[in-house]
Amino acid sequence: MPRIIDTHKPGFLPSDDPSRDRLDDPLGSKLPQDWDDRKATARAYRASQARATGTRRRSVDPCTSELDYSPAQLEFMLAMQAYKQASGRMFPTWSETLEVLTKLGYEKSLKPTVPGTK
């Protein structure tokens, strides 16, 4: 009868899974089953799982600032927040920010308003 592994029990490590192949790592770095200190390995694995399931405060909350945001500012912040959540990028590039602004309906004016631009 095949051995059944309970992956939900406390202390289970990916290295305990006999179906895991050593060739899974294309970069050749040490895999958990190669580590010597099992206690440190278990701690590191639990920490990585906590980070994976933990949530960071990423939402825009206009109540947390002393400033009163204008409707346009709030609309932009919420649009950027929605973009970050949809794309999974915490720090969008300037090109992505311009894309969000364009989708909000902003267009370049005929006259340059920023000094040094053509």
Tab-separated table of N, CA and C in Angstrom:
chain	number	residue	atom	x	y	z
A	1	MET	N	0.851	-1.184	0.000
A	1	MET	CA	0.000	0.000	0.000
A	1	MET	C	0.893	1.242	0.000
A	2	PRO	N	0.592	2.253	-0.842
A	2	PRO	CA	1.439	3.442	-0.901
A	2	PRO	C	1.345	4.267	0.374
A	3	ARG	N	2.444	4.920	0.678
A	3	ARG	CA	2.507	5.769	1.862
A	3	ARG	C	1.712	7.052	1.600
A	4	ILE	N	0.823	7.430	2.521
A	4	ILE	CA	0.013	8.636	2.384
A	4	ILE	C	0.671	9.740	3.200
A	5	ILE	N	0.856	10.882	2.563
A	5	ILE	CA	1.503	12.005	3.228
A	5	ILE	C	0.461	13.074	3.496
A	6	ASP	N	0.355	13.468	4.764
A	6	ASP	CA	-0.572	14.530	5.137
A	6	ASP	C	0.170	15.859	5.053
A	7	THR	N	-0.072	16.604	3.984
A	7	THR	CA	0.642	17.875	3.793
A	7	THR	C	0.098	18.983	4.679
A	8	HIS	N	-0.996	18.732	5.380
A	8	HIS	CA	-1.578	19.762	6.229
A	8	HIS	C	-1.153	19.631	7.679
A	9	LYS	N	-0.426	18.582	8.023
A	9	LYS	CA	-0.022	18.413	9.412
A	9	LYS	C	1.092	19.405	9.737
A	10	PRO	N	1.153	19.878	10.985
A	10	PRO	CA	2.219	20.797	11.369
A	10	PRO	C	3.582	20.129	11.198
A	11	GLY	N	4.531	20.882	10.713
A	11	GLY	CA	5.878	20.352	10.566
A	11	GLY	C	6.154	19.720	9.220
A	12	PHE	N	5.134	19.636	8.349
A	12	PHE	CA	5.376	19.062	7.024
A	12	PHE	C	6.209	20.028	6.209
A	13	LEU	N	7.229	19.521	5.577
A	13	LEU	CA	8.085	20.323	4.708
A	13	LEU	C	7.998	19.777	3.299
A	14	PRO	N	8.171	20.626	2.285
A	14	PRO	CA	8.152	20.119	0.915
A	14	PRO	C	9.183	19.018	0.703
A	15	SER	N	10.275	19.057	1.474
A	15	SER	CA	11.309	18.035	1.307
A	15	SER	C	10.841	16.672	1.805
A	16	ASP	N	9.754	16.629	2.600
A	16	ASP	CA	9.221	15.360	3.087
A	16	ASP	C	8.433	14.628	2.008
A	17	ASP	N	8.106	15.309	0.948
A	17	ASP	CA	7.301	14.723	-0.117
A	17	ASP	C	8.204	13.898	-1.036
A	18	PRO	N	8.040	12.574	-1.050
A	18	PRO	CA	8.915	11.741	-1.877
A	18	PRO	C	8.696	11.950	-3.369
A	19	SER	N	7.570	12.536	-3.756
A	19	SER	CA	7.314	12.745	-5.177
A	19	SER	C	8.087	13.950	-5.718
A	20	ARG	N	8.662	14.743	-4.825
A	20	ARG	CA	9.415	15.922	-5.269
A	20	ARG	C	10.742	15.474	-5.869
A	21	ASP	N	11.026	15.967	-7.019
A	21	ASP	CA	12.225	15.568	-7.742
A	21	ASP	C	13.322	16.599	-7.531
A	22	ARG	N	14.535	16.165	-7.341
A	22	ARG	CA	15.661	17.077	-7.160
A	22	ARG	C	15.920	17.911	-8.410
A	23	LEU	N	15.454	17.489	-9.543
A	23	LEU	CA	15.718	18.214	-10.780
A	23	LEU	C	14.738	19.359	-11.004
A	24	ASP	N	13.865	19.620	-10.006
A	24	ASP	CA	12.890	20.704	-10.133
A	24	ASP	C	13.545	22.077	-10.172
A	25	ASP	N	14.758	22.192	-9.652
A	25	ASP	CA	15.401	23.490	-9.521
A	25	ASP	C	16.333	23.730	-10.697
A	26	PRO	N	15.907	24.551	-11.687
A	26	PRO	CA	16.734	24.746	-12.875
A	26	PRO	C	18.014	25.526	-12.597
A	27	LEU	N	18.053	26.287	-11.500
A	27	LEU	CA	19.235	27.089	-11.213
A	27	LEU	C	20.289	26.328	-10.415
A	28	GLY	N	19.929	25.159	-9.918
A	28	GLY	CA	20.894	24.339	-9.202
A	28	GLY	C	21.156	24.788	-7.780
A	29	SER	N	20.304	25.654	-7.221
A	29	SER	CA	20.528	26.063	-5.839
A	29	SER	C	20.105	24.931	-4.915
A	30	LYS	N	20.490	25.064	-3.658
A	30	LYS	CA	20.173	24.003	-2.710
A	30	LYS	C	18.664	23.945	-2.479
A	31	LEU	N	18.128	22.777	-2.529
A	31	LEU	CA	16.719	22.565	-2.252
A	31	LEU	C	16.566	22.209	-0.779
A	32	PRO	N	15.361	22.372	-0.195
A	32	PRO	CA	15.179	22.103	1.230
A	32	PRO	C	15.673	20.729	1.674
A	33	GLN	N	15.543	19.703	0.834
A	33	GLN	CA	15.982	18.383	1.274
A	33	GLN	C	17.502	18.290	1.378
A	34	ASP	N	18.228	19.259	0.840
A	34	ASP	CA	19.681	19.260	0.916
A	34	ASP	C	20.192	19.978	2.164
A	35	TRP	N	19.339	20.680	2.880
A	35	TRP	CA	19.774	21.461	4.027
A	35	TRP	C	20.033	20.552	5.211
A	36	ASP	N	20.968	20.950	6.057
A	36	ASP	CA	21.339	20.123	7.201
A	36	ASP	C	20.530	20.443	8.445
A	37	ASP	N	20.220	21.696	8.680
A	37	ASP	CA	19.558	22.112	9.913
A	37	ASP	C	18.039	22.073	9.724
A	38	ARG	N	17.403	20.975	10.143
A	38	ARG	CA	15.961	20.805	9.924
A	38	ARG	C	15.141	21.812	10.727
A	39	LYS	N	15.614	22.193	11.906
A	39	LYS	CA	14.868	23.152	12.719
A	39	LYS	C	14.833	24.516	12.019
A	40	ALA	N	15.973	24.949	11.496
A	40	ALA	CA	16.025	26.221	10.767
A	40	ALA	C	15.213	26.134	9.482
A	41	THR	N	15.253	24.980	8.842
A	41	THR	CA	14.479	24.778	7.620
A	41	THR	C	12.989	24.898	7.914
A	42	ALA	N	12.555	24.273	9.005
A	42	ALA	CA	11.141	24.332	9.381
A	42	ALA	C	10.730	25.768	9.690
A	43	ARG	N	11.581	26.507	10.416
A	43	ARG	CA	11.277	27.910	10.735
A	43	ARG	C	11.181	28.748	9.468
A	44	ALA	N	12.129	28.556	8.565
A	44	ALA	CA	12.129	29.325	7.315
A	44	ALA	C	10.903	28.994	6.472
A	45	TYR	N	10.527	27.728	6.441
A	45	TYR	CA	9.359	27.324	5.663
A	45	TYR	C	8.088	27.945	6.242
A	46	ARG	N	7.947	27.906	7.578
A	46	ARG	CA	6.764	28.508	8.215
A	46	ARG	C	6.724	30.014	7.955
A	47	ALA	N	7.884	30.667	8.006
A	47	ALA	CA	7.933	32.110	7.747
A	47	ALA	C	7.528	32.418	6.312
A	48	SER	N	7.980	31.598	5.373
A	48	SER	CA	7.618	31.847	3.972
A	48	SER	C	6.130	31.637	3.752
A	49	GLN	N	5.545	30.662	4.436
A	49	GLN	CA	4.110	30.435	4.313
A	49	GLN	C	3.324	31.580	4.933
A	50	ALA	N	3.809	32.116	6.050
A	50	ALA	CA	3.128	33.243	6.690
A	50	ALA	C	3.169	34.466	5.784
A	51	ARG	N	4.321	34.696	5.131
A	51	ARG	CA	4.417	35.834	4.207
A	51	ARG	C	3.486	35.647	3.020
A	52	ALA	N	3.374	34.405	2.556
A	52	ALA	CA	2.539	34.144	1.384
A	52	ALA	C	1.065	34.373	1.693
A	53	THR	N	0.644	34.028	2.909
A	53	THR	CA	-0.768	34.157	3.245
A	53	THR	C	-1.084	35.492	3.904
A	54	GLY	N	-0.071	36.193	4.386
A	54	GLY	CA	-0.298	37.473	5.048
A	54	GLY	C	-0.732	38.534	4.059
A	55	THR	N	-1.465	39.485	4.561
A	55	THR	CA	-1.892	40.578	3.693
A	55	THR	C	-1.306	41.873	4.211
A	56	ARG	N	-0.902	42.703	3.300
A	56	ARG	CA	-0.390	44.018	3.656
A	56	ARG	C	-1.477	45.038	3.390
A	57	ARG	N	-1.425	46.115	4.143
A	57	ARG	CA	-2.399	47.182	3.932
A	57	ARG	C	-1.992	47.927	2.674
A	58	ARG	N	-2.731	47.710	1.608
A	58	ARG	CA	-2.406	48.327	0.330
A	58	ARG	C	-3.528	49.216	-0.179
A	59	SER	N	-4.607	49.282	0.551
A	59	SER	CA	-5.739	50.027	0.020
A	59	SER	C	-5.598	51.519	0.316
A	60	VAL	N	-6.221	52.303	-0.510
A	60	VAL	CA	-6.228	53.750	-0.332
A	60	VAL	C	-7.351	54.082	0.632
A	61	ASP	N	-7.013	54.755	1.707
A	61	ASP	CA	-8.014	55.148	2.685
A	61	ASP	C	-7.915	56.656	2.878
A	62	PRO	N	-8.847	57.405	2.317
A	62	PRO	CA	-8.760	58.859	2.420
A	62	PRO	C	-8.866	59.369	3.857
A	63	CYS	N	-9.324	58.541	4.773
A	63	CYS	CA	-9.469	58.968	6.166
A	63	CYS	C	-8.142	58.954	6.915
A	64	THR	N	-7.105	58.315	6.359
A	64	THR	CA	-5.837	58.203	7.074
A	64	THR	C	-4.928	59.399	6.842
A	65	SER	N	-5.342	60.330	6.048
A	65	SER	CA	-4.515	61.497	5.750
A	65	SER	C	-5.166	62.749	6.314
A	66	GLU	N	-4.311	63.706	6.631
A	66	GLU	CA	-4.833	64.979	7.121
A	66	GLU	C	-5.351	65.846	5.979
A	67	LEU	N	-4.981	65.478	4.749
A	67	LEU	CA	-5.403	66.253	3.587
A	67	LEU	C	-6.834	65.918	3.200
A	68	ASP	N	-7.498	66.891	2.641
A	68	ASP	CA	-8.798	66.631	2.028
A	68	ASP	C	-8.545	66.472	0.542
A	69	TYR	N	-8.777	65.282	0.038
A	69	TYR	CA	-8.520	65.016	-1.371
A	69	TYR	C	-9.669	65.542	-2.218
A	70	SER	N	-9.324	66.081	-3.368
A	70	SER	CA	-10.347	66.508	-4.314
A	70	SER	C	-10.928	65.251	-4.963
A	71	PRO	N	-12.104	65.354	-5.562
A	71	PRO	CA	-12.666	64.176	-6.244
A	71	PRO	C	-11.734	63.619	-7.323
A	72	ALA	N	-11.022	64.505	-8.038
A	72	ALA	CA	-10.100	64.045	-9.085
A	72	ALA	C	-8.920	63.286	-8.480
A	73	GLN	N	-8.391	63.790	-7.354
A	73	GLN	CA	-7.277	63.100	-6.697
A	73	GLN	C	-7.711	61.729	-6.189
A	74	LEU	N	-8.877	61.679	-5.576
A	74	LEU	CA	-9.385	60.414	-5.053
A	74	LEU	C	-9.647	59.425	-6.186
A	75	GLU	N	-10.191	59.909	-7.293
A	75	GLU	CA	-10.438	59.051	-8.452
A	75	GLU	C	-9.123	58.462	-8.974
A	76	PHE	N	-8.074	59.297	-9.052
A	76	PHE	CA	-6.775	58.826	-9.530
A	76	PHE	C	-6.177	57.798	-8.565
A	77	MET	N	-6.230	58.084	-7.266
A	77	MET	CA	-5.669	57.140	-6.285
A	77	MET	C	-6.384	55.795	-6.346
A	78	LEU	N	-7.697	55.824	-6.445
A	78	LEU	CA	-8.457	54.572	-6.506
A	78	LEU	C	-8.190	53.827	-7.813
A	79	ALA	N	-8.024	54.571	-8.911
A	79	ALA	CA	-7.703	53.929	-10.192
A	79	ALA	C	-6.326	53.276	-10.135
A	80	MET	N	-5.355	53.955	-9.526
A	80	MET	CA	-4.015	53.369	-9.388
A	80	MET	C	-4.061	52.143	-8.483
A	81	GLN	N	-4.839	52.220	-7.414
A	81	GLN	CA	-4.968	51.070	-6.512
A	81	GLN	C	-5.583	49.884	-7.246
A	82	ALA	N	-6.609	50.133	-8.032
A	82	ALA	CA	-7.239	49.054	-8.803
A	82	ALA	C	-6.248	48.463	-9.802
A	83	TYR	N	-5.447	49.325	-10.437
A	83	TYR	CA	-4.444	48.831	-11.390
A	83	TYR	C	-3.412	47.956	-10.681
A	84	LYS	N	-2.942	48.414	-9.512
A	84	LYS	CA	-1.934	47.646	-8.773
A	84	LYS	C	-2.473	46.280	-8.373
A	85	GLN	N	-3.721	46.234	-7.940
A	85	GLN	CA	-4.310	44.951	-7.547
A	85	GLN	C	-4.495	44.042	-8.748
A	86	ALA	N	-4.938	44.597	-9.863
A	86	ALA	CA	-5.181	43.785	-11.058
A	86	ALA	C	-3.876	43.274	-11.663
A	87	SER	N	-2.836	44.119	-11.653
A	87	SER	CA	-1.570	43.732	-12.289
A	87	SER	C	-0.640	42.990	-11.338
A	88	GLY	N	-0.869	43.133	-10.039
A	88	GLY	CA	0.020	42.504	-9.066
A	88	GLY	C	1.319	43.270	-8.866
A	89	ARG	N	1.404	44.450	-9.433
A	89	ARG	CA	2.622	45.267	-9.313
A	89	ARG	C	2.423	46.308	-8.226
A	90	MET	N	3.300	46.301	-7.259
A	90	MET	CA	3.189	47.254	-6.170
A	90	MET	C	3.651	48.652	-6.592
A	91	PHE	N	4.631	48.694	-7.503
A	91	PHE	CA	5.184	49.965	-7.955
A	91	PHE	C	5.097	50.046	-9.475
A	92	PRO	N	3.993	50.585	-10.008
A	92	PRO	CA	3.849	50.690	-11.464
A	92	PRO	C	4.892	51.631	-12.065
A	93	THR	N	5.238	51.371	-13.310
A	93	THR	CA	6.178	52.234	-14.026
A	93	THR	C	5.461	53.511	-14.447
A	94	TRP	N	6.238	54.480	-14.941
A	94	TRP	CA	5.624	55.714	-15.428
A	94	TRP	C	4.727	55.430	-16.626
A	95	SER	N	5.125	54.503	-17.459
A	95	SER	CA	4.297	54.144	-18.621
A	95	SER	C	2.951	53.588	-18.173
A	96	GLU	N	2.976	52.760	-17.140
A	96	GLU	CA	1.725	52.193	-16.626
A	96	GLU	C	0.865	53.273	-15.975
A	97	THR	N	1.504	54.220	-15.299
A	97	THR	CA	0.763	55.332	-14.699
A	97	THR	C	0.099	56.170	-15.787
A	98	LEU	N	0.835	56.419	-16.861
A	98	LEU	CA	0.268	57.162	-17.994
A	98	LEU	C	-0.905	56.400	-18.606
A	99	GLU	N	-0.795	55.085	-18.659
A	99	GLU	CA	-1.888	54.255	-19.182
A	99	GLU	C	-3.143	54.408	-18.324
A	100	VAL	N	-2.974	54.424	-16.997
A	100	VAL	CA	-4.118	54.604	-16.092
A	100	VAL	C	-4.736	55.981	-16.310
A	101	LEU	N	-3.893	57.005	-16.417
A	101	LEU	CA	-4.410	58.359	-16.651
A	101	LEU	C	-5.180	58.446	-17.962
A	102	THR	N	-4.660	57.813	-19.000
A	102	THR	CA	-5.330	57.820	-20.304
A	102	THR	C	-6.685	57.130	-20.208
A	103	LYS	N	-6.735	56.021	-19.477
A	103	LYS	CA	-8.012	55.313	-19.318
A	103	LYS	C	-9.016	56.123	-18.511
A	104	LEU	N	-8.511	57.013	-17.648
A	104	LEU	CA	-9.409	57.895	-16.899
A	104	LEU	C	-9.940	59.030	-17.779
A	105	GLY	N	-9.344	59.198	-18.965
A	105	GLY	CA	-9.826	60.216	-19.886
A	105	GLY	C	-8.933	61.433	-20.011
A	106	TYR	N	-7.790	61.420	-19.361
A	106	TYR	CA	-6.888	62.567	-19.456
A	106	TYR	C	-6.160	62.549	-20.788
A	107	GLU	N	-6.010	63.742	-21.370
A	107	GLU	CA	-5.299	63.901	-22.637
A	107	GLU	C	-4.298	65.028	-22.495
A	108	LYS	N	-3.292	64.996	-23.345
A	108	LYS	CA	-2.298	66.060	-23.356
A	108	LYS	C	-2.939	67.311	-23.954
A	109	SER	N	-2.730	68.442	-23.280
A	109	SER	CA	-3.294	69.692	-23.802
A	109	SER	C	-2.442	70.188	-24.963
A	110	LEU	N	-2.988	71.131	-25.713
A	110	LEU	CA	-2.262	71.658	-26.866
A	110	LEU	C	-1.047	72.476	-26.446
A	111	LYS	N	-1.185	73.247	-25.371
A	111	LYS	CA	-0.077	74.069	-24.900
A	111	LYS	C	0.650	73.329	-23.770
A	112	PRO	N	1.976	73.315	-23.815
A	112	PRO	CA	2.700	72.700	-22.696
A	112	PRO	C	2.569	73.570	-21.447
A	113	THR	N	2.272	72.946	-20.329
A	113	THR	CA	2.108	73.691	-19.080
A	113	THR	C	3.278	73.468	-18.132
A	114	VAL	N	4.129	72.512	-18.432
A	114	VAL	CA	5.282	72.226	-17.593
A	114	VAL	C	6.499	72.898	-18.211
A	115	PRO	N	7.232	73.705	-17.439
A	115	PRO	CA	8.418	74.362	-17.994
A	115	PRO	C	9.431	73.334	-18.502
A	116	GLY	N	10.043	73.639	-19.635
A	116	GLY	CA	11.066	72.762	-20.191
A	116	GLY	C	10.534	71.712	-21.135
A	117	THR	N	9.218	71.658	-21.358
A	117	THR	CA	8.655	70.697	-22.313
A	117	THR	C	8.293	71.422	-23.595
A	118	LYS	N	8.256	70.677	-24.646
A	118	LYS	CA	7.939	71.281	-25.952
A	118	LYS	C	6.467	71.189	-26.256
